[in-house]
Tab-separated table of C-alpha atoms and ligand atoms in Angstrom:
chain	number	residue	atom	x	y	z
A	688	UNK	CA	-39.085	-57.950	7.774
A	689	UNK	CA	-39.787	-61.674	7.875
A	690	UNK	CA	-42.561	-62.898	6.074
A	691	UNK	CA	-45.006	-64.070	8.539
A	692	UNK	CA	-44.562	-60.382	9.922
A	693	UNK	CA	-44.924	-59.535	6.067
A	694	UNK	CA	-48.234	-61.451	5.954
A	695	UNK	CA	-49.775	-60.510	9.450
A	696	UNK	CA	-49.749	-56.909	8.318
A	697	UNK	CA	-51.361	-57.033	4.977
A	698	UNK	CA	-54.055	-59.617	6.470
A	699	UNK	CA	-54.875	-57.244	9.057
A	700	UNK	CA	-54.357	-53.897	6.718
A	701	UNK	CA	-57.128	-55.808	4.727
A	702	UNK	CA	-59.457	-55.875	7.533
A	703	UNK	CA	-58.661	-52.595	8.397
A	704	UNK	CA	-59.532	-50.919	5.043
A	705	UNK	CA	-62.387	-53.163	4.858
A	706	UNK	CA	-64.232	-52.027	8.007
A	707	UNK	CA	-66.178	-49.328	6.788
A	708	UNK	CA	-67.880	-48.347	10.039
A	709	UNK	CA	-66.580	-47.281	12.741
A	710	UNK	CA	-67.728	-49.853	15.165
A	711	UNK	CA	-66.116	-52.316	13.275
A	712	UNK	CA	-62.612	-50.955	12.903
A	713	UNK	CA	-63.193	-51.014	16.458
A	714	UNK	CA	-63.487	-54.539	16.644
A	715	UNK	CA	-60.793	-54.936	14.591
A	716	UNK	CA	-58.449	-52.763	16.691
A	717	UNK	CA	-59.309	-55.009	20.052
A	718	UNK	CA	-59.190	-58.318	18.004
A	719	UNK	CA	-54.866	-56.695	17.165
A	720	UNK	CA	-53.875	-54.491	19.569
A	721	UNK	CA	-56.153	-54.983	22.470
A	722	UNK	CA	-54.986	-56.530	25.374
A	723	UNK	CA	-55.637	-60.650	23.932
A	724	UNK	CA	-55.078	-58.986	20.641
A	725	UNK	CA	-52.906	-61.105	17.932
A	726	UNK	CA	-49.888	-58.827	18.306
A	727	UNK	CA	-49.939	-58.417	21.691
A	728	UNK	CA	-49.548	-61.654	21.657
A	729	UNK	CA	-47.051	-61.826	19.511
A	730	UNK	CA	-45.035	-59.168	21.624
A	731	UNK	CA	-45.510	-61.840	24.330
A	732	UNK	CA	-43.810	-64.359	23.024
A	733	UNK	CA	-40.705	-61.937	22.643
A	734	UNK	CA	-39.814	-63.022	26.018
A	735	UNK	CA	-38.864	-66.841	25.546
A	736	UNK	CA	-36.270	-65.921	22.055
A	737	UNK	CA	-32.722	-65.367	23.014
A	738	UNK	CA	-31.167	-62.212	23.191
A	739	UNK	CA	-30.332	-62.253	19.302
A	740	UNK	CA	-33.470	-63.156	18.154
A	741	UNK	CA	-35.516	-61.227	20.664
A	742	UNK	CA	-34.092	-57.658	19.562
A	743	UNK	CA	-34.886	-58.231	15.853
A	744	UNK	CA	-38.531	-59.561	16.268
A	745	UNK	CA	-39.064	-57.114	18.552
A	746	UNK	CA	-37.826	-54.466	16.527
A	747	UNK	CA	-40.078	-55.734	13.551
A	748	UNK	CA	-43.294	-55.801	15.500
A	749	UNK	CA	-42.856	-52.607	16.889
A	750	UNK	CA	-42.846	-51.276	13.515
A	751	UNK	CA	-45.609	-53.072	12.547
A	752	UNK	CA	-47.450	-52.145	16.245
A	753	UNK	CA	-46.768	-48.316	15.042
A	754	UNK	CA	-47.730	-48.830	11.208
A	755	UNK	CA	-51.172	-50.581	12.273
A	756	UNK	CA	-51.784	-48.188	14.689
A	757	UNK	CA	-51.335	-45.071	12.240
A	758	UNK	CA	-53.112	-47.565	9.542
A	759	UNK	CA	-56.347	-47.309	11.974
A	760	UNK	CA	-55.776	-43.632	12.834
A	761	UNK	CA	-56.158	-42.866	9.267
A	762	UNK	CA	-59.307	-45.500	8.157
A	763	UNK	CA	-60.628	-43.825	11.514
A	764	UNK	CA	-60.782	-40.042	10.646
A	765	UNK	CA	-61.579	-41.241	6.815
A	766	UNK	CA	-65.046	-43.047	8.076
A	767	UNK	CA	-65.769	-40.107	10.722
A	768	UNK	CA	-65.609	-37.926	7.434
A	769	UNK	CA	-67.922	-40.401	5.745
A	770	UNK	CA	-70.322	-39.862	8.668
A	771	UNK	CA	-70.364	-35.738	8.718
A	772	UNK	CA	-70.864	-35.393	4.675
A	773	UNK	CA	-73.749	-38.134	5.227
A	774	UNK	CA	-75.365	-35.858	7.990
A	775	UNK	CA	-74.775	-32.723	6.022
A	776	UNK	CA	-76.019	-33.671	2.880
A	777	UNK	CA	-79.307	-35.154	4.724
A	778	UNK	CA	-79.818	-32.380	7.593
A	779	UNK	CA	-81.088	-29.215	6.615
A	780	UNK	CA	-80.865	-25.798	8.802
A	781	UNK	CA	-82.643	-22.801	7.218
A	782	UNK	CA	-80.926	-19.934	9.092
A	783	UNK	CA	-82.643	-17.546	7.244
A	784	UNK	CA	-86.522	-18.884	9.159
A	785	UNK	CA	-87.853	-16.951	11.607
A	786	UNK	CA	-87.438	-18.322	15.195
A	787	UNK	CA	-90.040	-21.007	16.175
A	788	UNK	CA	-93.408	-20.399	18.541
A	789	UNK	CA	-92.279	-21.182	21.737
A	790	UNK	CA	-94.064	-23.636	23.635
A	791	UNK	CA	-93.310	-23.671	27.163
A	792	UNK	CA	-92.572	-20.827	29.858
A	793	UNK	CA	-94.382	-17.677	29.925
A	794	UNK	CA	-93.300	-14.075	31.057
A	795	UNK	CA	-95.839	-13.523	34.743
A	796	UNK	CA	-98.130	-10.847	34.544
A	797	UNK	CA	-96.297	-9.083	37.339
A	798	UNK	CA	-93.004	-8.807	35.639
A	799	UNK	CA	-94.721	-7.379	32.422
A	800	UNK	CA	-96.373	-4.939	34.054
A	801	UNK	CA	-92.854	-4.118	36.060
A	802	UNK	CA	-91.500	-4.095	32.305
A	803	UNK	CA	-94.257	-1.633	30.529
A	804	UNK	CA	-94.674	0.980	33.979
A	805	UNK	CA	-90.699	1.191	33.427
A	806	UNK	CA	-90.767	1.760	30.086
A	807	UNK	CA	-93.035	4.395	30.331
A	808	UNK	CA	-91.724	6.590	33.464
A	809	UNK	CA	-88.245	5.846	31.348
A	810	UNK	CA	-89.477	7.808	28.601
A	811	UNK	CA	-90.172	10.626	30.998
A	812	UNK	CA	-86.261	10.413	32.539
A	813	UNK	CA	-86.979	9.152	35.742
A	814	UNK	CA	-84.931	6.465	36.656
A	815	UNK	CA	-85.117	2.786	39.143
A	816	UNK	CA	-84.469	2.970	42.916
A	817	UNK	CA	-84.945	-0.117	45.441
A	818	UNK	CA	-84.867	-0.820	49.028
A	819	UNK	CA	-85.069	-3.564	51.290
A	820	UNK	CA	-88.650	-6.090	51.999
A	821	UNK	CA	-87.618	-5.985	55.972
A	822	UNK	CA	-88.061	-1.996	56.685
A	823	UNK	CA	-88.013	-0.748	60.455
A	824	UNK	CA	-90.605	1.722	61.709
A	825	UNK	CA	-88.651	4.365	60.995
A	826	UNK	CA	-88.499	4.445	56.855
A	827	UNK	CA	-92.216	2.464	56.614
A	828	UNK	CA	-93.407	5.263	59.516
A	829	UNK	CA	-91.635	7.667	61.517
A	830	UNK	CA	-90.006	9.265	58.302
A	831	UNK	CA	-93.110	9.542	56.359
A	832	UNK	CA	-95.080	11.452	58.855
A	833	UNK	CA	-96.917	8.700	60.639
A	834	UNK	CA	-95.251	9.267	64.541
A	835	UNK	CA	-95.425	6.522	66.550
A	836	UNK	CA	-99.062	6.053	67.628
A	837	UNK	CA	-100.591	8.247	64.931
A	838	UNK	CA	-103.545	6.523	63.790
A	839	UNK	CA	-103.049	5.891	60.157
A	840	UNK	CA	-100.762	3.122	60.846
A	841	UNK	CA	-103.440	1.295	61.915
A	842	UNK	CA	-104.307	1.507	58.108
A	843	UNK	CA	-101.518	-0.670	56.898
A	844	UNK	CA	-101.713	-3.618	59.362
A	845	UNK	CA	-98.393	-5.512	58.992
A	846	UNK	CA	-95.798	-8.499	59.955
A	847	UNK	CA	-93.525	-7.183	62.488
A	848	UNK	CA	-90.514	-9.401	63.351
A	849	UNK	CA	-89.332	-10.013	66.802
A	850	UNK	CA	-87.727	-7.358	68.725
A	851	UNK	CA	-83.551	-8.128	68.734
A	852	UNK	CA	-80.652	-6.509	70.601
A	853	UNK	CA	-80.519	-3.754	67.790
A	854	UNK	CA	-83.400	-3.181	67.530
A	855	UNK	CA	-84.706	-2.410	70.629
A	856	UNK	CA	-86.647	1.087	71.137
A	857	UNK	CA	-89.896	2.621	69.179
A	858	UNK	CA	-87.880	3.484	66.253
A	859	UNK	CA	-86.103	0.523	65.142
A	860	UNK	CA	-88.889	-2.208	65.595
A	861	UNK	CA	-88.269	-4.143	62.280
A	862	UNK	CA	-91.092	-5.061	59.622
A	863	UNK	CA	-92.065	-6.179	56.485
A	864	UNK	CA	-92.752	-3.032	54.324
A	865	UNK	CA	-96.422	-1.965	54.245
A	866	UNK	CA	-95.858	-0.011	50.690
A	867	UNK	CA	-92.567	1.340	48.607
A	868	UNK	CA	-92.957	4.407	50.386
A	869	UNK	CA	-89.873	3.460	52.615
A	870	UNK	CA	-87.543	4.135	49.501
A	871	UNK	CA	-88.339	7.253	48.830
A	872	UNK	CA	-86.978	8.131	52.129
A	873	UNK	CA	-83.851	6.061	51.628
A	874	UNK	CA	-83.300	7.573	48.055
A	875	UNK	CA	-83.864	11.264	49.373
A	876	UNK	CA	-81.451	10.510	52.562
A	877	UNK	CA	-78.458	8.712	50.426
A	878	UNK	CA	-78.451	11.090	47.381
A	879	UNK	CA	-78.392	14.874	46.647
A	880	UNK	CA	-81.753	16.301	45.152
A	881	UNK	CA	-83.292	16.713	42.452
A	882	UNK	CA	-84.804	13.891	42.504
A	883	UNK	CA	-86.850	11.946	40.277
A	884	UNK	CA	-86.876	8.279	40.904
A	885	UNK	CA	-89.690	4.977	40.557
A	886	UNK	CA	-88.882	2.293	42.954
A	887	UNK	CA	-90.723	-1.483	42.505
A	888	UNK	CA	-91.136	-4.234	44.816
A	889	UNK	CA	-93.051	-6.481	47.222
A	890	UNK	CA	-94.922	-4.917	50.184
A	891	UNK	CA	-97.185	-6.961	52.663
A	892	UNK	CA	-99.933	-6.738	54.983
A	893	UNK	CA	-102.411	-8.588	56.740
A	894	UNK	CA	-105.197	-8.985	54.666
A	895	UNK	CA	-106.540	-11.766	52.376
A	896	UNK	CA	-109.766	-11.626	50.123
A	897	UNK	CA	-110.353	-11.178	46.115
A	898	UNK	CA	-108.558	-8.063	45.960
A	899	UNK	CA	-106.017	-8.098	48.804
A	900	UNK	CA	-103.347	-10.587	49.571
A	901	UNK	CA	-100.630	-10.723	52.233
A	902	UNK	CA	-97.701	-9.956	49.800
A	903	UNK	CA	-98.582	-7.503	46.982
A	904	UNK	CA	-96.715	-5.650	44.786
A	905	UNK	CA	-96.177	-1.751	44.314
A	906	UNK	CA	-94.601	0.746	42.425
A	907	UNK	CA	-93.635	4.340	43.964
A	908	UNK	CA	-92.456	7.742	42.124
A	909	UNK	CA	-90.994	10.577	43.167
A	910	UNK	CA	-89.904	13.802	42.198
A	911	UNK	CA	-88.151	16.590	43.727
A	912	UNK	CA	-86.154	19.757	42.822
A	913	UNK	CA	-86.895	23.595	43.431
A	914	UNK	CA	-89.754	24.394	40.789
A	915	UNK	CA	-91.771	21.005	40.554
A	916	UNK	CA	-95.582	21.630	41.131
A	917	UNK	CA	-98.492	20.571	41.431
A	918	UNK	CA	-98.733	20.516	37.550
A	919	UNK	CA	-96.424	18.591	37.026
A	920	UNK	CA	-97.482	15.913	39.423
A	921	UNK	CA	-101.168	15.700	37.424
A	922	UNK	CA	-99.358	16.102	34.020
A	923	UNK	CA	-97.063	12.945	34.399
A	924	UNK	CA	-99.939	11.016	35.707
A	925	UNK	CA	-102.173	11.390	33.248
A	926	UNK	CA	-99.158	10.789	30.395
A	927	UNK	CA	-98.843	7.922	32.207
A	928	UNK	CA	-102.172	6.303	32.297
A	929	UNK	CA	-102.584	7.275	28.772
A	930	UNK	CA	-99.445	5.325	27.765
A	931	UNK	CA	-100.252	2.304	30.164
A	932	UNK	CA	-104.120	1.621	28.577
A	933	UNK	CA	-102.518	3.205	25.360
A	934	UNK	CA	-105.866	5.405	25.308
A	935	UNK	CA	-104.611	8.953	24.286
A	936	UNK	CA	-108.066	10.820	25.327
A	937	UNK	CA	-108.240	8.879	29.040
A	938	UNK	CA	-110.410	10.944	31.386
A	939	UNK	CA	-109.047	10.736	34.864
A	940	UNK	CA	-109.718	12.786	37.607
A	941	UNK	CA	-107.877	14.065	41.200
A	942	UNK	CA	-109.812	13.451	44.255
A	943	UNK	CA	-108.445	14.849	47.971
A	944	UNK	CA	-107.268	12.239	49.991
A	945	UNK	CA	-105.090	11.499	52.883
A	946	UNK	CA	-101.586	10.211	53.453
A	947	UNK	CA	-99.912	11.804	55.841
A	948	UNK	CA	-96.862	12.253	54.046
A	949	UNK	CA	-98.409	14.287	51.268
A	950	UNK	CA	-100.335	17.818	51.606
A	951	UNK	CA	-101.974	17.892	49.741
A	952	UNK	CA	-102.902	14.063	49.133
A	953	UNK	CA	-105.299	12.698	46.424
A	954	UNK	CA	-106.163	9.894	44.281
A	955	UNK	CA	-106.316	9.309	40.597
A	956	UNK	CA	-109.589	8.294	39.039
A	957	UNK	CA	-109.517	6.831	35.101
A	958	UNK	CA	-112.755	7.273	33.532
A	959	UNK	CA	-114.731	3.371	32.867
A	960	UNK	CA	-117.943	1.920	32.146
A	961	UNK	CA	-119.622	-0.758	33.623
A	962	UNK	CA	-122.725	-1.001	31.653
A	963	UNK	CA	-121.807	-3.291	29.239
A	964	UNK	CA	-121.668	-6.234	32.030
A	965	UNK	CA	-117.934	-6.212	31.757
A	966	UNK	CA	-115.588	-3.418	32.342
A	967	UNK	CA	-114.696	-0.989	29.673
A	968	UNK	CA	-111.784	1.723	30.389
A	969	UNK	CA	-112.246	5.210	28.862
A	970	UNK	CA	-114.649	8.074	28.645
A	971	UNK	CA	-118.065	8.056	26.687
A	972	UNK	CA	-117.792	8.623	23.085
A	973	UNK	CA	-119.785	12.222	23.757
A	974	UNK	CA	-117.217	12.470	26.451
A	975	UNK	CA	-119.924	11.467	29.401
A	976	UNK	CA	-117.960	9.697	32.268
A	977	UNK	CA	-120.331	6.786	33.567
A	978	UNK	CA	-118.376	5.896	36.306
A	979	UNK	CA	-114.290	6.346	37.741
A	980	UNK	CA	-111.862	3.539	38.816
A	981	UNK	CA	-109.598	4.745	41.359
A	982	UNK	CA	-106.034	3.677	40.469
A	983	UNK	CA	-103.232	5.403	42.482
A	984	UNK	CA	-102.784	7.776	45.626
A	985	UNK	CA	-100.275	10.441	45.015
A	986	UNK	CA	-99.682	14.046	46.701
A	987	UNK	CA	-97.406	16.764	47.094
A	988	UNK	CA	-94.016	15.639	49.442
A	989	UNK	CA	-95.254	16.659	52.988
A	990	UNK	CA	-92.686	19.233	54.552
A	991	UNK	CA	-92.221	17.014	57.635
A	992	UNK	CA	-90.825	14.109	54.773
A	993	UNK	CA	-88.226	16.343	53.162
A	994	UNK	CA	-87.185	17.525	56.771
A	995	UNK	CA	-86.678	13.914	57.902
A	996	UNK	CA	-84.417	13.891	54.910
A	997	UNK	CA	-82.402	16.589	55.398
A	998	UNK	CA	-84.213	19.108	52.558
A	999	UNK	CA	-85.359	22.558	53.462
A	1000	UNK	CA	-89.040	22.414	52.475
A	1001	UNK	CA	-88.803	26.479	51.372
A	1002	UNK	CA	-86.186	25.682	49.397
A	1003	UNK	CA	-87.216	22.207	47.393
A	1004	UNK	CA	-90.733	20.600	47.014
A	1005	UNK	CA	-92.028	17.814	44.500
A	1006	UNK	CA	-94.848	15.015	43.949
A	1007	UNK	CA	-94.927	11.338	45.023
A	1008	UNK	CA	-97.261	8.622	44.114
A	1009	UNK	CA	-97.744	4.925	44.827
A	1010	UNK	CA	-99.812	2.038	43.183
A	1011	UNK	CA	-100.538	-1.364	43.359
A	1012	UNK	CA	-98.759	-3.553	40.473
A	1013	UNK	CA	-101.709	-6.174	40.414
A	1014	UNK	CA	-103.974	-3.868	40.098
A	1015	UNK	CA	-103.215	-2.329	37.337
A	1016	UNK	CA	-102.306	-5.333	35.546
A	1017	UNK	CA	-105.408	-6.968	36.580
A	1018	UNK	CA	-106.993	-3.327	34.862
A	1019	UNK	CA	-104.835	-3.836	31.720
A	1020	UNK	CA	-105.110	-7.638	31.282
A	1021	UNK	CA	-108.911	-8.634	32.338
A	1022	UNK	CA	-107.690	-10.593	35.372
A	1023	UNK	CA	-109.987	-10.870	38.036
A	1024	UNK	CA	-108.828	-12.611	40.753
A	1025	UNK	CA	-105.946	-10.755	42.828
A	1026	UNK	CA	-105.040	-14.755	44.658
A	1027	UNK	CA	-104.383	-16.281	41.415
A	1028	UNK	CA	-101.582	-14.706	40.613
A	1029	UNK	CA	-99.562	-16.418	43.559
A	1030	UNK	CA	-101.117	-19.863	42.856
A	1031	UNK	CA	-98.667	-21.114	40.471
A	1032	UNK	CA	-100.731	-22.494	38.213
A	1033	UNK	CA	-99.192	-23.089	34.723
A	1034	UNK	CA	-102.475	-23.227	33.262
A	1035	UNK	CA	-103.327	-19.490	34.393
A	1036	UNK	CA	-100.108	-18.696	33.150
A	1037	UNK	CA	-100.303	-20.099	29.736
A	1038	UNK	CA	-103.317	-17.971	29.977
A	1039	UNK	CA	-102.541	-14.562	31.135
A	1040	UNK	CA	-98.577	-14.937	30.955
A	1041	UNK	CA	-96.971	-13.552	27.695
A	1042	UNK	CA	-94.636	-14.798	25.131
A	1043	UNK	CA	-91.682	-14.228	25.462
A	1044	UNK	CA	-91.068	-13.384	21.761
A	1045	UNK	CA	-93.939	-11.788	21.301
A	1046	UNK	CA	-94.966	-9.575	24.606
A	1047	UNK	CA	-97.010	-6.101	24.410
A	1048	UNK	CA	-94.774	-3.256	24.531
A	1049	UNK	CA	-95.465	0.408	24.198
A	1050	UNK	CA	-94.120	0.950	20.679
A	1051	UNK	CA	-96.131	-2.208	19.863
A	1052	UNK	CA	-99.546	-2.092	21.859
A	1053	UNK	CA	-101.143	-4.890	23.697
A	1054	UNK	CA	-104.068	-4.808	21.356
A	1055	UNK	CA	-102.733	-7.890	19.058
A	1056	UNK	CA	-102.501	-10.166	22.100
A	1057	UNK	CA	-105.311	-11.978	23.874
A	1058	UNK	CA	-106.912	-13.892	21.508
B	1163	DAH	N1	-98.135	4.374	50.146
B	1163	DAH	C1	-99.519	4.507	49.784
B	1163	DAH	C2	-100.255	3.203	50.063
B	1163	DAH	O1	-99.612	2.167	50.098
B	1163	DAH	C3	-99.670	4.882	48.350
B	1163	DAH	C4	-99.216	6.276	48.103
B	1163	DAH	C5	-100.095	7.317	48.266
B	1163	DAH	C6	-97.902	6.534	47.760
B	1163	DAH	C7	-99.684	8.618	48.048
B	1163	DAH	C8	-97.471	7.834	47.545
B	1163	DAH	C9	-98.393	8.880	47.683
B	1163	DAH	O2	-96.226	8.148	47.205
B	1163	DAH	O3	-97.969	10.143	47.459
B	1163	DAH	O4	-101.415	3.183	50.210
């Protein structure tokens, strides 16, 4: 090698060991081997030597193009090395802490709720069903025992959608679902009994005040097999409520009620109080009931409902009940506006919503919340 070739490379093997950042080994790689670099420019000059001369330069600074390069490769992972045991020895991360308060997003009151009914009807072996928002008259009506022009469906005024080529005829006039009613039908005519099912979802109608809004939500059960009774039905409701307000001695009480596609039909009362100003849920400490909350409708399966699914009503029989969603997480959680759930405001949800590392369950209790 000839000695300015000698020379160039410890010069430059000098600046190379002396960069001790990374942004200046950098700079020292452009100011060589970039494109103006000094043996690029070298290289250049290759071209104006004769043939002899050419191939032994050439071969020289290629070597010395290769031995720079690797020289930088190696200063290069020696600095990024620096750089890590820096960081390492300065950052600290204490696996061992518990996670840290969140700050932002909340779980909605609605999907909670959803969260704690399922838990509970879960625990009790009855498992989730859906169906579709856009019913037709037949599973929201017809198959529930409200004929065409009966006059309870003038109870649940709804959003029908435009008649199409399909659905043309009383039968098949499409709508939003008035209540999750329509599933149990579709459960009952796509699966072999027994049956023991909860179904969630939205439901509409055309109403709008503090406690009604045109989309809702509502949860449906249903159970059916050859021996289920009456007793059963008031039973599992009252385990239920129990295990929702996580009050073990809950008062509630059955009052007749229609729906025509329960005989009989009733509603479920939970004991309360409302002379404290506020609302309190739960019997008198004597045991004195001041005053009932209704919270659900519920009946034994009509015979005409098992028929339109294909059951023989001497042969199988069972219980079905339906509630709202809001309601009983308005009930649960003190909230007292049904509208404001829907308003998307992230201060009402900071306020109601729930952590999502810390959220009320059943084995927990909501008690510790709500500050
Ligand atoms: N579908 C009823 C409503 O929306 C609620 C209901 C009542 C559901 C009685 C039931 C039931 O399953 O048995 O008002």
């Amino acid at each position: 090698m000839s000695n300015d070739i000698q020379n160039l490379k410890t010069e430059i093997s000098n600046e190379i060991t002396a960069a001790n950042d990374l942004k200046t080994l950098d700079d020292v790689r452009v100011t060589v081997l970039g494109k103006k670099g000094r043996i690029t420019a070298l290289m250049k000059t290759l071209g104006k030597m004769d043939a002899e001369e050419r191939k032994t330069k050439g071969q020289a600074l290629n070597v010395l193009k290769n031995e720079i390069a690797d020289l930088i490769k190696t200063q290069e992972s020696a600095l990024k090395k620096q750089e890590m045991d820096t960081r390492l020895a300065s950052e600290t991360l204490d696996i061992s802490l518990s996670p840290r308060q969140q700050d932002k997003g909340h779980i909605h009151p609605i999907s909670q709720t959803i969260e704690e009914l399922t838990a509970i009807f879960a625990d009790m072996g009855f498992s989730v069903a859906e169906g579709p928002d856009i019913e037709d008259d037949f599973y929201n009506f017809t198959a529930l025992n409200f004929p065409p022009g009966h006059p309870a469906r003038e109870m649940q005024d709804t959003f029908f959608l435009p008649d199409d080529e399909e659905a043309q005829g009383e039968h098949i006039k499409k709508l939003l679902r008035t209540h999750t009613s329509s599933v149990q039908i579709r459960h009952m005519q796509d699966n072999q009994p027994p049956h023991k099912i909860i179904c969630f979802g939205r439901t509409y109608r055309s109403d709008y005040d503090m406690t009604h809004t045109p989309m809702f939500h509502q949860m449906e059960g249903l159970m059916i097999d050859k021996t289920t009774h009456m007793g059963h039905l008031k039973g599992c409701l009252q385990d239920f409520v129990r295990a929702f307000f996580e009050l073990d001695d809950l008062t509630v009480q059955f009052r007749p009620s229609f729906f025509p596609f329960v005989e009989p039909g009733a509603e479920m009362d939970i004991a309360c109080s409302r002379k404290t100003g506020g609302l309190k849920i739960g019997a008198n400490k004597d045991g004195s009931v001041d005053s009932w909350m209704e919270i659900l409708g519920c009946g034994m399966v009509h015979p005409n409902v098992l028929k339109s699914c294909g059951l023989d009503p001497e042969e199988y029989q069972g219980f079905a009940f339906g509630m709202g969603i809001e309601r009983m997480a308005m009930l649960k959680y003190g909230i007292p506006d049904l509208r404001t759930f829907y308003e998307s405001d992230v201060r009402w949800l900071e306020h109601y919503g729930f952590d999502p590392l810390d959220r009320p369950n059943n084995a927990t209790g909501v008690k510790q919340k709500r500050a």
